[in-house]
PDB file of C-alpha atoms in Angstrom:
ATOM      1  CA  UNK A   1       0.069   0.143  -0.094  1.00 68.00           C
ATOM      2  CA  UNK A   2       1.486   3.271  -1.087  1.00 84.00           C
ATOM      3  CA  UNK A   3       0.883   5.950   1.601  1.00 90.00           C
ATOM      4  CA  UNK A   4       1.913   9.391   2.678  1.00 91.00           C
ATOM      5  CA  UNK A   5       2.101  11.044   5.840  1.00 93.00           C
ATOM      6  CA  UNK A   6       1.368  14.804   6.889  1.00 93.00           C
ATOM      7  CA  UNK A   7       4.325  16.709   8.256  1.00 91.00           C
ATOM      8  CA  UNK A   8       4.517  20.170  10.024  1.00 92.00           C
ATOM      9  CA  UNK A   9       8.190  21.683   9.731  1.00 92.00           C
ATOM     10  CA  UNK A  10       9.782  23.912  12.380  1.00 88.00           C
ATOM     11  CA  UNK A  11       8.243  26.951  10.807  1.00 90.00           C
ATOM     12  CA  UNK A  12       4.685  25.653  11.021  1.00 88.00           C
ATOM     13  CA  UNK A  13       4.304  24.878   7.385  1.00 90.00           C
ATOM     14  CA  UNK A  14       1.981  21.989   6.768  1.00 92.00           C
ATOM     15  CA  UNK A  15       2.951  19.508   4.121  1.00 91.00           C
ATOM     16  CA  UNK A  16       0.268  17.167   2.604  1.00 90.00           C
ATOM     17  CA  UNK A  17       1.702  14.600   0.123  1.00 90.00           C
ATOM     18  CA  UNK A  18       0.193  13.963  -3.208  1.00 88.00           C
ATOM     19  CA  UNK A  19      -0.215  10.196  -2.326  1.00 88.00           C
ATOM     20  CA  UNK A  20      -3.111   9.042  -0.233  1.00 91.00           C
ATOM     21  CA  UNK A  21      -2.591   9.918   3.553  1.00 93.00           C
ATOM     22  CA  UNK A  22      -2.648   6.939   5.842  1.00 95.00           C
ATOM     23  CA  UNK A  23      -1.016   7.251   9.130  1.00 96.00           C
ATOM     24  CA  UNK A  24      -0.675   4.992  12.365  1.00 95.00           C
ATOM     25  CA  UNK A  25      -1.723   6.318  15.738  1.00 96.00           C
ATOM     26  CA  UNK A  26       2.000   6.624  16.689  1.00 96.00           C
ATOM     27  CA  UNK A  27       2.633   8.706  13.574  1.00 96.00           C
ATOM     28  CA  UNK A  28      -0.466  10.929  14.343  1.00 97.00           C
ATOM     29  CA  UNK A  29       0.807  11.293  17.834  1.00 97.00           C
ATOM     30  CA  UNK A  30       4.165  12.447  16.548  1.00 96.00           C
ATOM     31  CA  UNK A  31       2.584  14.803  14.228  1.00 96.00           C
ATOM     32  CA  UNK A  32       0.584  16.456  16.935  1.00 96.00           C
ATOM     33  CA  UNK A  33       3.021  16.174  19.674  1.00 94.00           C
ATOM     34  CA  UNK A  34       0.792  14.303  21.747  1.00 96.00           C
ATOM     35  CA  UNK A  35       0.964  10.982  23.617  1.00 96.00           C
ATOM     36  CA  UNK A  36      -0.209   7.966  21.589  1.00 94.00           C
ATOM     37  CA  UNK A  37      -2.463   6.774  24.342  1.00 94.00           C
ATOM     38  CA  UNK A  38      -4.415  10.134  23.931  1.00 95.00           C
ATOM     39  CA  UNK A  39      -4.821   9.694  20.225  1.00 97.00           C
ATOM     40  CA  UNK A  40      -5.877   6.036  20.619  1.00 96.00           C
ATOM     41  CA  UNK A  41      -8.615   7.082  22.999  1.00 96.00           C
ATOM     42  CA  UNK A  42      -9.834   9.828  20.668  1.00 96.00           C
ATOM     43  CA  UNK A  43      -9.936   7.344  17.701  1.00 97.00           C
ATOM     44  CA  UNK A  44     -11.997   4.826  19.770  1.00 97.00           C
ATOM     45  CA  UNK A  45     -14.411   7.690  20.980  1.00 96.00           C
ATOM     46  CA  UNK A  46     -14.770   8.945  17.318  1.00 96.00           C
ATOM     47  CA  UNK A  47     -15.699   5.455  16.232  1.00 96.00           C
ATOM     48  CA  UNK A  48     -17.957   4.750  19.187  1.00 96.00           C
ATOM     49  CA  UNK A  49     -19.762   8.041  18.556  1.00 95.00           C
ATOM     50  CA  UNK A  50     -20.365   7.099  15.107  1.00 94.00           C
ATOM     51  CA  UNK A  51     -18.593  10.106  13.675  1.00 94.00           C
ATOM     52  CA  UNK A  52     -16.634   7.967  11.282  1.00 93.00           C
ATOM     53  CA  UNK A  53     -17.011   4.427  10.253  1.00 94.00           C
ATOM     54  CA  UNK A  54     -14.000   2.091  10.733  1.00 93.00           C
ATOM     55  CA  UNK A  55     -14.528   0.512   7.295  1.00 92.00           C
ATOM     56  CA  UNK A  56     -13.984   3.867   5.730  1.00 92.00           C
ATOM     57  CA  UNK A  57     -11.548   5.577   7.999  1.00 93.00           C
ATOM     58  CA  UNK A  58      -9.130   2.767   8.825  1.00 96.00           C
ATOM     59  CA  UNK A  59      -7.000   0.255   7.010  1.00 95.00           C
ATOM     60  CA  UNK A  60      -4.897  -2.661   8.530  1.00 94.00           C
ATOM     61  CA  UNK A  61      -1.753  -3.429   6.836  1.00 92.00           C
ATOM     62  CA  UNK A  62       0.841  -6.285   7.731  1.00 91.00           C
ATOM     63  CA  UNK A  63       4.336  -5.256   8.461  1.00 86.00           C
ATOM     64  CA  UNK A  64       7.492  -6.941   9.688  1.00 87.00           C
ATOM     65  CA  UNK A  65       6.232  -6.546  13.237  1.00 84.00           C
ATOM     66  CA  UNK A  66       2.743  -7.671  12.679  1.00 93.00           C
ATOM     67  CA  UNK A  67      -0.403  -5.786  11.961  1.00 94.00           C
ATOM     68  CA  UNK A  68      -0.742  -2.014  11.954  1.00 94.00           C
ATOM     69  CA  UNK A  69      -3.929   0.060  11.859  1.00 95.00           C
ATOM     70  CA  UNK A  70      -3.694   3.210   9.694  1.00 96.00           C
ATOM     71  CA  UNK A  71      -6.081   6.081   9.658  1.00 97.00           C
ATOM     72  CA  UNK A  72      -7.047   8.372   6.724  1.00 94.00           C
ATOM     73  CA  UNK A  73      -7.144  12.060   6.176  1.00 93.00           C
ATOM     74  CA  UNK A  74     -10.580  12.279   7.665  1.00 94.00           C
ATOM     75  CA  UNK A  75      -9.545  10.784  11.030  1.00 96.00           C
ATOM     76  CA  UNK A  76      -6.560  13.039  11.190  1.00 96.00           C
ATOM     77  CA  UNK A  77      -8.659  16.028  10.414  1.00 95.00           C
ATOM     78  CA  UNK A  78     -11.145  15.154  13.162  1.00 95.00           C
ATOM     79  CA  UNK A  79      -8.483  14.491  15.649  1.00 97.00           C
ATOM     80  CA  UNK A  80      -6.834  17.771  14.948  1.00 96.00           C
ATOM     81  CA  UNK A  81     -10.083  19.387  16.361  1.00 95.00           C
ATOM     82  CA  UNK A  82     -10.081  17.085  19.398  1.00 95.00           C
ATOM     83  CA  UNK A  83      -6.537  17.277  20.640  1.00 95.00           C
ATOM     84  CA  UNK A  84      -5.158  20.503  22.205  1.00 93.00           C
ATOM     85  CA  UNK A  85      -1.566  20.917  21.167  1.00 95.00           C
ATOM     86  CA  UNK A  86       0.237  23.589  19.192  1.00 94.00           C
ATOM     87  CA  UNK A  87       0.759  21.174  16.235  1.00 95.00           C
ATOM     88  CA  UNK A  88      -2.948  20.174  16.205  1.00 96.00           C
ATOM     89  CA  UNK A  89      -3.807  23.866  16.265  1.00 95.00           C
ATOM     90  CA  UNK A  90      -1.442  24.424  13.305  1.00 94.00           C
ATOM     91  CA  UNK A  91      -3.044  21.661  11.301  1.00 95.00           C
ATOM     92  CA  UNK A  92      -6.632  23.069  12.340  1.00 94.00           C
ATOM     93  CA  UNK A  93      -5.664  26.554  11.151  1.00 93.00           C
ATOM     94  CA  UNK A  94      -4.086  25.175   7.864  1.00 92.00           C
ATOM     95  CA  UNK A  95      -7.413  23.484   7.252  1.00 91.00           C
ATOM     96  CA  UNK A  96      -9.648  26.274   8.123  1.00 91.00           C
ATOM     97  CA  UNK A  97      -7.367  28.792   5.926  1.00 89.00           C
ATOM     98  CA  UNK A  98      -7.699  26.361   2.907  1.00 87.00           C
ATOM     99  CA  UNK A  99     -11.429  25.997   3.387  1.00 85.00           C
ATOM    100  CA  UNK A 100     -12.057  29.695   3.682  1.00 84.00           C
ATOM    101  CA  UNK A 101      -9.746  30.735   0.888  1.00 79.00           C
ATOM    102  CA  UNK A 102      -7.388  32.743   2.976  1.00 72.00           C
ATOM    103  CA  UNK A 103      -4.343  31.279   1.296  1.00 65.00           C
ATOM    104  CA  UNK A 104      -5.491  31.975  -2.176  1.00 55.00           C
ATOM    105  CA  UNK A 105      -2.750  33.307  -4.365  1.00 52.00           C
ATOM    106  CA  UNK A 106      -4.743  36.170  -5.765  1.00 51.00           C
ATOM    107  CA  UNK A 107      -7.063  38.615  -3.856  1.00 50.00           C
ATOM    108  CA  UNK A 108     -10.443  39.139  -5.082  1.00 56.00           C
ATOM    109  CA  UNK A 109     -11.501  42.409  -6.668  1.00 53.00           C
ATOM    110  CA  UNK A 110     -14.874  43.632  -5.373  1.00 57.00           C
ATOM    111  CA  UNK A 111     -16.695  46.359  -7.469  1.00 54.00           C
ATOM    112  CA  UNK A 112     -19.802  47.992  -5.980  1.00 53.00           C
ATOM    113  CA  UNK A 113     -22.347  49.840  -8.055  1.00 52.00           C
ATOM    114  CA  UNK A 114     -24.711  52.288  -6.345  1.00 52.00           C
ATOM    115  CA  UNK A 115     -26.984  54.745  -7.948  1.00 54.00           C
ATOM    116  CA  UNK A 116     -24.755  54.848 -11.150  1.00 50.00           C
ATOM    117  CA  UNK A 117     -21.550  55.207  -9.158  1.00 50.00           C
ATOM    118  CA  UNK A 118     -18.650  52.953  -9.385  1.00 46.00           C
ATOM    119  CA  UNK A 119     -16.482  52.154  -6.321  1.00 45.00           C
ATOM    120  CA  UNK A 120     -13.348  50.118  -6.313  1.00 45.00           C
TER     121      UNK A 120
END
């Protein structure tokens, strides 16, 4: 299974790979600077509450050490809103900025017309 992982560099820049994102609970804990136990508890809670379905948000792969559960971008996004660390906040802010268009490369031009007058 070809997979990518999200990273946040020392300057707070978020890097999302072009390959599908699948990360283990330990990798997510490292990304957020959190304990893996806290990440695992939040994952179980998300599944228990029915916010995500295990069949859609989780894949299990076999590695040299045994089987590893991997979680997709939806789970990682949801976890970023449930874990209170600076790194999780950085990812939340990145997501919100992308959704709201704050990081778009060009600024919109708004032209208002009122009673035959033009304003820029």
